[in-house]
GROMACS .gro file of C-alpha atoms in nm:
model
  424
    1MET     CA    1  -0.035  -0.021   0.011
    2SER     CA    2   0.276   0.232   0.083
    3ASN     CA    3   0.535   0.368  -0.157
    4THR     CA    4   0.926   0.300  -0.111
    5GLU     CA    5   0.944   0.698  -0.229
    6LYS     CA    6   1.015   0.978   0.006
    7LYS     CA    7   0.646   1.096   0.124
    8THR     CA    8   0.598   1.474   0.279
    9SER     CA    9   0.528   1.407   0.656
   10MET     CA   10   0.125   1.451   0.710
   11TYR     CA   11   0.252   1.744   0.990
   12GLU     CA   12   0.414   1.904   0.679
   13ASN     CA   13   0.100   1.872   0.524
   14VAL     CA   14  -0.121   2.005   0.776
   15MET     CA   15   0.092   2.325   0.834
   16HIS     CA   16   0.081   2.359   0.380
   17GLU     CA   17  -0.302   2.378   0.443
   18PHE     CA   18  -0.317   2.573   0.728
   19ASN     CA   19  -0.083   2.834   0.604
   20LYS     CA   20  -0.265   2.859   0.277
   21ALA     CA   21  -0.562   2.895   0.419
   22ALA     CA   22  -0.469   3.157   0.680
   23ASP     CA   23  -0.343   3.357   0.392
   24LYS     CA   24  -0.641   3.364   0.185
   25MET     CA   25  -0.897   3.471   0.486
   26ASN     CA   26  -0.587   3.722   0.617
   27LEU     CA   27  -0.638   3.523   0.970
   28ASP     CA   28  -0.519   3.756   1.248
   29ALA     CA   29  -0.138   3.757   1.349
   30GLY     CA   30  -0.207   3.656   1.684
   31VAL     CA   31  -0.450   3.364   1.662
   32ARG     CA   32  -0.207   3.242   1.382
   33LYS     CA   33   0.063   3.225   1.576
   34ILE     CA   34  -0.158   3.038   1.865
   35LEU     CA   35  -0.306   2.793   1.615
   36ALA     CA   36   0.067   2.699   1.440
   37THR     CA   37   0.161   2.503   1.719
   38THR     CA   38   0.044   2.262   1.998
   39GLN     CA   39  -0.062   2.351   2.346
   40ASN     CA   40   0.074   2.023   2.509
   41GLU     CA   41   0.232   1.714   2.386
   42VAL     CA   42   0.286   1.403   2.644
   43VAL     CA   43   0.501   1.108   2.621
   44VAL     CA   44   0.481   0.806   2.858
   45HIS     CA   45   0.742   0.511   2.848
   46PHE     CA   46   0.537   0.245   3.037
   47PRO     CA   47   0.680  -0.145   3.152
   48VAL     CA   48   0.413  -0.412   3.077
   49LYS     CA   49   0.473  -0.754   3.198
   50MET     CA   50   0.438  -1.038   2.871
   51ASP     CA   51   0.246  -1.382   2.908
   52ASP     CA   52   0.590  -1.582   2.864
   53GLY     CA   53   0.712  -1.312   3.188
   54ARG     CA   54   0.925  -1.098   3.028
   55ILE     CA   55   0.929  -0.718   3.071
   56GLU     CA   56   0.869  -0.516   2.767
   57VAL     CA   57   0.860  -0.099   2.772
   58PHE     CA   58   0.636   0.083   2.515
   59THR     CA   59   0.641   0.459   2.456
   60GLY     CA   60   0.253   0.594   2.407
   61TYR     CA   61   0.180   0.968   2.245
   62ARG     CA   62  -0.088   1.234   2.361
   63VAL     CA   63  -0.082   1.549   2.193
   64GLN     CA   64  -0.333   1.818   2.290
   65HIS     CA   65  -0.318   2.086   2.011
   66ASN     CA   66  -0.607   2.315   2.136
   67ASN     CA   67  -0.881   2.354   2.301
   68ALA     CA   68  -1.043   2.716   2.275
   69LEU     CA   69  -1.365   2.566   2.161
   70GLY     CA   70  -1.386   2.292   2.453
   71PRO     CA   71  -1.231   1.998   2.555
   72TYR     CA   72  -0.952   1.823   2.364
   73LYS     CA   73  -1.101   1.514   2.133
   74GLY     CA   74  -0.937   1.259   1.910
   75GLY     CA   75  -0.880   0.880   1.904
   76LEU     CA   76  -0.611   0.702   1.982
   77ARG     CA   77  -0.423   0.420   1.741
   78TYR     CA   78  -0.219   0.140   1.762
   79HIS     CA   79   0.030   0.135   1.495
   80PRO     CA   80   0.383   0.107   1.405
   81THR     CA   81   0.383   0.478   1.222
   82VAL     CA   82   0.265   0.647   1.564
   83ASP     CA   83   0.492   0.907   1.645
   84ILE     CA   84   0.530   1.267   1.804
   85ASN     CA   85   0.469   1.384   1.467
   86ALA     CA   86   0.206   1.190   1.309
   87ALA     CA   87   0.003   1.251   1.639
   88ARG     CA   88   0.090   1.685   1.605
   89ALA     CA   89  -0.072   1.631   1.276
   90LEU     CA   90  -0.413   1.412   1.355
   91ALA     CA   91  -0.442   1.622   1.668
   92THR     CA   92  -0.440   1.950   1.487
   93TRP     CA   93  -0.706   1.824   1.215
   94MET     CA   94  -0.913   1.734   1.491
   95THR     CA   95  -0.914   2.080   1.569
   96TRP     CA   96  -1.018   2.183   1.254
   97LYS     CA   97  -1.274   1.876   1.243
   98SER     CA   98  -1.464   1.955   1.533
   99ALA     CA   99  -1.457   2.379   1.427
  100ILE     CA  100  -1.648   2.280   1.128
  101ALA     CA  101  -1.897   2.055   1.281
  102GLY     CA  102  -1.996   2.289   1.494
  103ILE     CA  103  -1.937   2.107   1.814
  104PRO     CA  104  -1.781   2.207   2.154
  105TYR     CA  105  -1.457   2.023   2.140
  106GLY     CA  106  -1.096   2.103   2.031
  107GLY     CA  107  -0.825   1.865   1.915
  108GLY     CA  108  -0.620   1.588   2.028
  109LYS     CA  109  -0.457   1.292   1.906
  110GLY     CA  110  -0.225   1.015   2.020
  111GLY     CA  111  -0.160   0.626   2.053
  112ILE     CA  112   0.089   0.348   2.135
  113GLN     CA  113   0.393   0.279   1.829
  114ILE     CA  114   0.304  -0.078   1.840
  115ASP     CA  115   0.171  -0.354   1.596
  116PRO     CA  116  -0.114  -0.517   1.764
  117SER     CA  117  -0.143  -0.798   1.565
  118GLN     CA  118   0.172  -0.929   1.749
  119PHE     CA  119   0.049  -0.924   2.099
  120SER     CA  120  -0.253  -1.172   2.264
  121GLN     CA  121  -0.567  -1.002   2.372
  122ALA     CA  122  -0.453  -1.006   2.727
  123GLU     CA  123  -0.118  -0.839   2.668
  124LEU     CA  124  -0.318  -0.614   2.460
  125GLU     CA  125  -0.522  -0.555   2.774
  126ARG     CA  126  -0.266  -0.456   3.008
  127ILE     CA  127  -0.062  -0.247   2.756
  128THR     CA  128  -0.387  -0.040   2.726
  129ARG     CA  129  -0.466  -0.018   3.094
  130ARG     CA  130  -0.084   0.072   3.148
  131PHE     CA  131  -0.093   0.330   2.895
  132THR     CA  132  -0.439   0.474   3.064
  133TYR     CA  133  -0.236   0.477   3.388
  134ALA     CA  134   0.054   0.638   3.275
  135LEU     CA  135  -0.137   0.923   3.102
  136GLY     CA  136  -0.317   0.972   3.414
  137ASP     CA  137  -0.495   1.298   3.471
  138ASN     CA  138  -0.367   1.431   3.110
  139ILE     CA  139  -0.702   1.289   3.012
  140GLY     CA  140  -1.030   1.348   3.153
  141PRO     CA  141  -1.439   1.338   3.083
  142ASP     CA  142  -1.382   1.738   3.053
  143TYR     CA  143  -1.068   1.773   2.964
  144ASP     CA  144  -0.936   1.544   2.696
  145ILE     CA  145  -1.169   1.236   2.557
  146PRO     CA  146  -0.980   0.933   2.337
  147ALA     CA  147  -1.179   0.776   2.114
  148PRO     CA  148  -1.129   0.479   1.890
  149ASP     CA  149  -0.888   0.501   1.569
  150VAL     CA  150  -0.668   0.295   1.364
  151ASN     CA  151  -0.634  -0.066   1.539
  152THR     CA  152  -0.826   0.059   1.877
  153ASN     CA  153  -1.176  -0.037   1.893
  154ALA     CA  154  -1.467  -0.032   2.165
  155GLN     CA  155  -1.323  -0.312   2.361
  156ILE     CA  156  -1.011  -0.127   2.440
  157MET     CA  157  -1.216   0.195   2.460
  158ALA     CA  158  -1.404   0.015   2.789
  159TRP     CA  159  -1.033  -0.122   2.886
  160ILE     CA  160  -0.968   0.272   2.950
  161ALA     CA  161  -1.285   0.408   3.069
  162ASP     CA  162  -1.244   0.089   3.348
  163THR     CA  163  -0.890   0.176   3.403
  164TYR     CA  164  -0.956   0.540   3.477
  165ALA     CA  165  -1.275   0.530   3.665
  166SER     CA  166  -1.089   0.284   3.875
  167THR     CA  167  -0.853   0.579   4.024
  168LYS     CA  168  -1.090   0.751   4.131
  169ALA     CA  169  -1.279   0.757   4.481
  170PRO     CA  170  -1.564   0.498   4.478
  171SER     CA  171  -1.829   0.768   4.459
  172GLN     CA  172  -1.677   0.957   4.169
  173ARG     CA  173  -1.627   0.648   3.938
  174ALA     CA  174  -1.996   0.621   3.770
  175ASN     CA  175  -1.921   0.983   3.687
  176ASN     CA  176  -1.587   0.940   3.466
  177PHE     CA  177  -1.684   0.669   3.200
  178HIS     CA  178  -1.697   0.918   2.967
  179VAL     CA  179  -1.319   1.002   2.968
  180VAL     CA  180  -1.348   0.806   2.639
  181THR     CA  181  -1.622   0.775   2.371
  182GLY     CA  182  -1.676   0.465   2.117
  183LYS     CA  183  -1.750   0.226   2.454
  184PRO     CA  184  -1.974  -0.095   2.376
  185VAL     CA  185  -2.342  -0.009   2.431
  186GLY     CA  186  -2.320  -0.193   2.700
  187CYS     CA  187  -2.105   0.040   2.851
  188GLY     CA  188  -2.244   0.386   2.781
  189GLY     CA  189  -2.139   0.362   2.440
  190LEU     CA  190  -2.418   0.528   2.177
  191GLU     CA  191  -2.611   0.308   1.941
  192GLY     CA  192  -2.450   0.410   1.569
  193ARG     CA  193  -2.143   0.501   1.660
  194ASP     CA  194  -1.966   0.179   1.507
  195ARG     CA  195  -2.102   0.326   1.143
  196ALA     CA  196  -2.085   0.715   1.228
  197THR     CA  197  -1.746   0.791   1.045
  198GLY     CA  198  -1.868   0.563   0.739
  199PHE     CA  199  -2.211   0.704   0.743
  200GLY     CA  200  -2.093   1.057   0.742
  201VAL     CA  201  -1.863   1.000   0.429
  202VAL     CA  202  -2.182   0.891   0.252
  203THR     CA  203  -2.364   1.197   0.367
  204ALA     CA  204  -2.109   1.406   0.214
  205ILE     CA  205  -2.072   1.216  -0.087
  206LYS     CA  206  -2.449   1.207  -0.158
  207LYS     CA  207  -2.453   1.627  -0.097
  208TRP     CA  208  -2.196   1.650  -0.374
  209VAL     CA  209  -2.320   1.444  -0.588
  210LYS     CA  210  -2.686   1.619  -0.575
  211ALA     CA  211  -2.505   1.948  -0.605
  212HIS     CA  212  -2.371   1.784  -0.948
  213ASN     CA  213  -2.656   1.637  -1.054
  214VAL     CA  214  -2.546   1.287  -1.035
  215ASP     CA  215  -2.704   0.980  -0.989
  216LEU     CA  216  -2.508   0.734  -0.768
  217LYS     CA  217  -2.702   0.407  -0.854
  218GLY     CA  218  -2.487   0.209  -1.111
  219LYS     CA  219  -2.165   0.409  -1.018
  220THR     CA  220  -1.829   0.243  -0.969
  221TYR     CA  221  -1.595   0.294  -0.672
  222ILE     CA  222  -1.310   0.160  -0.485
  223VAL     CA  223  -1.203   0.157  -0.112
  224GLN     CA  224  -0.837   0.154   0.025
  225GLY     CA  225  -0.897  -0.023   0.382
  226PHE     CA  226  -1.161  -0.218   0.457
  227GLY     CA  227  -1.182  -0.138   0.854
  228ASN     CA  228  -1.437   0.021   1.037
  229VAL     CA  229  -1.480   0.306   0.840
  230GLY     CA  230  -1.412   0.139   0.478
  231TYR     CA  231  -1.657  -0.139   0.569
  232TRP     CA  232  -1.944   0.065   0.648
  233THR     CA  233  -1.854   0.366   0.379
  234ALA     CA  234  -1.939   0.079   0.091
  235HIS     CA  235  -2.216  -0.113   0.305
  236PHE     CA  236  -2.405   0.268   0.287
  237LEU     CA  237  -2.275   0.343  -0.079
  238SER     CA  238  -2.409  -0.055  -0.193
  239GLU     CA  239  -2.750   0.057  -0.042
  240LEU     CA  240  -2.749   0.345  -0.277
  241GLY     CA  241  -2.675   0.133  -0.596
  242ALA     CA  242  -2.320   0.205  -0.649
  243LYS     CA  243  -2.102  -0.069  -0.729
  244LEU     CA  244  -1.761  -0.195  -0.544
  245ILE     CA  245  -1.487  -0.327  -0.779
  246ALA     CA  246  -1.144  -0.288  -0.604
  247VAL     CA  247  -1.066  -0.285  -0.232
  248GLN     CA  248  -0.671  -0.263  -0.119
  249ASP     CA  249  -0.604  -0.307   0.244
  250HIS     CA  250  -0.227  -0.440   0.447
  251THR     CA  251  -0.314  -0.766   0.323
  252GLY     CA  252  -0.308  -0.694  -0.060
  253SER     CA  253  -0.565  -0.541  -0.354
  254ILE     CA  254  -0.821  -0.743  -0.517
  255SER     CA  255  -1.085  -0.651  -0.791
  256ASN     CA  256  -1.383  -0.754  -0.936
  257PRO     CA  257  -1.548  -0.558  -1.263
  258ASP     CA  258  -1.901  -0.735  -1.207
  259GLY     CA  259  -1.900  -0.593  -0.807
  260ILE     CA  260  -1.803  -0.679  -0.496
  261CYS     CA  261  -2.050  -0.754  -0.219
  262PRO     CA  262  -1.921  -0.549   0.121
  263GLU     CA  263  -2.115  -0.769   0.351
  264GLU     CA  264  -1.944  -1.101   0.206
  265LEU     CA  265  -1.616  -0.954   0.185
  266LEU     CA  266  -1.662  -0.844   0.588
  267ALA     CA  267  -1.759  -1.179   0.645
  268TYR     CA  268  -1.453  -1.339   0.452
  269ALA     CA  269  -1.236  -1.076   0.614
  270LYS     CA  270  -1.338  -1.171   1.006
  271THR     CA  271  -1.200  -1.539   0.879
  272ASN     CA  272  -0.878  -1.376   0.761
  273LYS     CA  273  -0.753  -1.179   1.025
  274GLY     CA  274  -0.945  -0.888   0.898
  275GLY     CA  275  -0.775  -0.856   0.596
  276VAL     CA  276  -0.944  -0.865   0.209
  277GLY     CA  277  -0.660  -1.071   0.048
  278GLY     CA  278  -0.697  -1.414  -0.103
  279TYR     CA  279  -1.123  -1.311  -0.129
  280PRO     CA  280  -1.255  -1.587  -0.360
  281LYS     CA  281  -1.479  -1.399  -0.553
  282ALA     CA  282  -1.247  -1.133  -0.699
  283LYS     CA  283  -0.923  -1.103  -0.868
  284ALA     CA  284  -0.581  -1.014  -0.666
  285ILE     CA  285  -0.420  -0.744  -0.840
  286ASN     CA  286  -0.081  -0.578  -0.781
  287ASN     CA  287  -0.128  -0.270  -0.523
  288ALA     CA  288  -0.004  -0.019  -0.800
  289ASP     CA  289  -0.303  -0.147  -1.033
  290PHE     CA  290  -0.569  -0.090  -0.715
  291TRP     CA  291  -0.455   0.350  -0.802
  292LYS     CA  292  -0.511   0.251  -1.175
  293THR     CA  293  -0.887   0.131  -1.134
  294GLU     CA  294  -1.099   0.310  -1.390
  295CYS     CA  295  -1.377   0.447  -1.140
  296TYR     CA  296  -1.630   0.704  -1.075
  297LEU     CA  297  -1.543   0.741  -0.662
  298LEU     CA  298  -1.242   0.662  -0.492
  299VAL     CA  299  -1.290   0.675  -0.078
  300PRO     CA  300  -0.890   0.621   0.098
  301ALA     CA  301  -1.015   0.479   0.414
  302ALA     CA  302  -0.695   0.371   0.586
  303LEU     CA  303  -0.354   0.544   0.663
  304GLY     CA  304  -0.228   0.885   0.577
  305ASN     CA  305  -0.045   0.995   0.289
  306GLN     CA  306  -0.169   0.724   0.072
  307ILE     CA  307  -0.231   0.983  -0.262
  308THR     CA  308   0.127   1.103  -0.317
  309VAL     CA  309   0.333   1.229  -0.656
  310ASN     CA  310   0.408   0.872  -0.663
  311ASN     CA  311   0.068   0.741  -0.779
  312VAL     CA  312  -0.199   1.057  -0.817
  313LYS     CA  313  -0.086   1.031  -1.217
  314ASP     CA  314  -0.236   0.677  -1.211
  315ILE     CA  315  -0.599   0.773  -1.050
  316LYS     CA  316  -0.879   0.776  -1.285
  317ALA     CA  317  -1.136   0.858  -1.078
  318GLN     CA  318  -1.354   1.167  -1.080
  319LEU     CA  319  -1.431   1.195  -0.755
  320VAL     CA  320  -1.226   1.157  -0.387
  321ALA     CA  321  -1.401   1.130  -0.076
  322GLU     CA  322  -1.137   1.108   0.239
  323GLY     CA  323  -1.253   0.852   0.466
  324ALA     CA  324  -0.884   0.858   0.659
  325ASN     CA  325  -0.726   1.145   0.798
  326GLY     CA  326  -0.453   1.325   0.568
  327PRO     CA  327  -0.470   1.050   0.323
  328THR     CA  328  -0.381   1.347   0.001
  329ASP     CA  329  -0.026   1.476   0.054
  330SER     CA  330  -0.073   1.863  -0.049
  331GLU     CA  331   0.127   1.806  -0.376
  332ALA     CA  332  -0.086   1.527  -0.519
  333GLU     CA  333  -0.384   1.729  -0.417
  334GLU     CA  334  -0.298   1.987  -0.655
  335VAL     CA  335  -0.243   1.733  -0.938
  336LEU     CA  336  -0.580   1.579  -0.861
  337LEU     CA  337  -0.739   1.925  -0.903
  338LYS     CA  338  -0.541   1.985  -1.213
  339LYS     CA  339  -0.697   1.705  -1.368
  340GLY     CA  340  -1.039   1.783  -1.256
  341ILE     CA  341  -1.089   1.549  -0.987
  342ALA     CA  342  -1.284   1.685  -0.696
  343VAL     CA  343  -1.186   1.594  -0.355
  344ILE     CA  344  -1.435   1.616  -0.055
  345PRO     CA  345  -1.147   1.683   0.248
  346ASP     CA  346  -1.126   1.496   0.533
  347ILE     CA  347  -1.172   1.694   0.829
  348LEU     CA  348  -1.518   1.784   0.654
  349CYS     CA  349  -1.591   1.408   0.498
  350ASN     CA  350  -1.486   1.202   0.805
  351SER     CA  351  -1.637   1.424   1.076
  352GLY     CA  352  -1.937   1.167   1.143
  353GLY     CA  353  -1.668   0.984   1.387
  354VAL     CA  354  -1.618   1.327   1.592
  355ILE     CA  355  -1.995   1.411   1.572
  356GLY     CA  356  -2.096   1.069   1.699
  357SER     CA  357  -1.879   1.054   1.986
  358TYR     CA  358  -2.005   1.434   2.071
  359TYR     CA  359  -2.349   1.269   2.098
  360GLU     CA  360  -2.221   0.931   2.288
  361TRP     CA  361  -2.057   1.195   2.540
  362LEU     CA  362  -2.334   1.354   2.580
  363GLN     CA  363  -2.568   1.062   2.630
  364ASN     CA  364  -2.340   1.000   2.900
  365LYS     CA  365  -2.349   1.315   3.104
  366ARG     CA  366  -2.704   1.336   3.115
  367ALA     CA  367  -2.776   0.967   3.143
  368GLU     CA  368  -2.938   0.932   2.843
  369VAL     CA  369  -2.984   0.680   2.618
  370TRP     CA  370  -3.048   0.749   2.244
  371HIS     CA  371  -3.178   0.523   1.969
  372ILE     CA  372  -2.955   0.450   1.633
  373ASP     CA  373  -3.243   0.587   1.437
  374GLU     CA  374  -3.244   0.944   1.601
  375VAL     CA  375  -2.843   0.920   1.633
  376LEU     CA  376  -2.807   0.900   1.229
  377GLU     CA  377  -3.090   1.169   1.198
  378ARG     CA  378  -2.888   1.391   1.388
  379LEU     CA  379  -2.554   1.334   1.244
  380GLN     CA  380  -2.733   1.345   0.878
  381ARG     CA  381  -2.831   1.737   0.953
  382LYS     CA  382  -2.496   1.826   1.106
  383ILE     CA  383  -2.292   1.718   0.818
  384GLU     CA  384  -2.526   1.827   0.584
  385HIS     CA  385  -2.529   2.188   0.768
  386SER     CA  386  -2.118   2.167   0.738
  387PHE     CA  387  -2.108   2.060   0.374
  388ASP     CA  388  -2.333   2.419   0.298
  389LEU     CA  389  -2.134   2.621   0.532
  390VAL     CA  390  -1.744   2.476   0.328
  391VAL     CA  391  -1.954   2.540  -0.035
  392GLU     CA  392  -2.026   2.861   0.081
  393ALA     CA  393  -1.698   2.935   0.179
  394SER     CA  394  -1.539   2.784  -0.139
  395LYS     CA  395  -1.759   3.035  -0.339
  396GLU     CA  396  -1.679   3.336  -0.153
  397TYR     CA  397  -1.324   3.304  -0.110
  398ASP     CA  398  -1.298   3.134  -0.445
  399CYS     CA  399  -1.088   2.859  -0.340
  400ASP     CA  400  -1.092   2.479  -0.353
  401LEU     CA  401  -1.319   2.254  -0.093
  402ARG     CA  402  -1.009   2.206   0.168
  403THR     CA  403  -0.897   2.532   0.160
  404ALA     CA  404  -1.274   2.637   0.247
  405ALA     CA  405  -1.293   2.399   0.474
  406TYR     CA  406  -0.999   2.534   0.698
  407ILE     CA  407  -1.148   2.858   0.641
  408VAL     CA  408  -1.439   2.774   0.860
  409ALA     CA  409  -1.299   2.620   1.140
  410LEU     CA  410  -1.038   2.903   1.147
  411LYS     CA  411  -1.310   3.197   1.115
  412LYS     CA  412  -1.497   3.009   1.431
  413ILE     CA  413  -1.175   2.969   1.654
  414GLU     CA  414  -1.042   3.307   1.537
  415ARG     CA  415  -1.385   3.503   1.673
  416VAL     CA  416  -1.357   3.297   1.959
  417TYR     CA  417  -0.991   3.414   2.079
  418LYS     CA  418  -1.107   3.805   1.982
  419GLU     CA  419  -1.412   3.764   2.186
  420ARG     CA  420  -1.252   3.600   2.510
  421GLY     CA  421  -0.908   3.790   2.458
  422VAL     CA  422  -0.590   3.624   2.553
  423PHE     CA  423  -0.511   3.576   2.923
  424PRO     CA  424  -0.205   3.801   3.025
   0.00000   0.00000   0.00000
């Protein structure tokens, strides 16, 4: 999936995008200095006993970019690519994403630099609990609220919530389980949170095609990454009559011009260590050929920096909808736009996850139970409203959707700093 050629880092991309938008809108110089850096960066090294009795030391990160609009919010990922620069980029994107969505959160992100497939379930639990303990009060239900991300899930969130709550006085434990979102429903999770990001991606796609008088029925699409976001995006697109013809993940790339059923592929992946490689109802293709697949829609829903100058020339889609965070580097996007390929940017397109997390957080704080129909209806309205704001900004500033999305976010935060001032 990745190229051996040098890539621009995600943090370089996020700063390039930030500066481009700040110049375009003439962002206040003082606010620009504040937003150009992170507020807090936490690095923890912690020991964990393995199943065989040996001790390993792991490194975890939590970066908090800005909390002008509310508590820090963002995922925790378990992946070998996790480092301080990646966490900075992802935390910064979360600030913009929350601002565009109009929810009272700032941006945070973090994780542990591991390959979780190399550890047993018991080891992952101990790693997670020890990481939570090491973070201590650097997270909290009204301060910094983690959520699932790459290679983390509802079970891991449940372990974090339980560990964090266990460090509080018995009388306060029940008031601390919303320290994380994305929990299992039985542990205070939100119905529909599992599909919120994918549902949001498809909602944004529907808004775009409607504005361009396009019917998705019969349109072909390809998906990179078939985890939570990739699967649910495919699920909702197929319900609309679109046809999945190629998928790529860490186990390889597959193609079938006659169509791939997302439900059948998911069932296969569950028996294949979560991967699509070897799926019998599709042909194996080279990873490079995946990007050459002629289609209407491309959904990158894996890791960052996947569409680069090395493969962008091969892309034959008409629309790119970013389900992942930072999947397109800045140089590659310029090429896409020159080729007439539209891009729905990540901070708008995949914001369904943080919106769903906000609803779960509210549900917990209010001691309420929300049902899935209500959740998805609220989520759809939020995404549609955000999309309209970005389109309006795009027209006002005569710019692409990504720059417009940044402008929407920056204007909201700039207004807060101007109204409240900066503490002397």
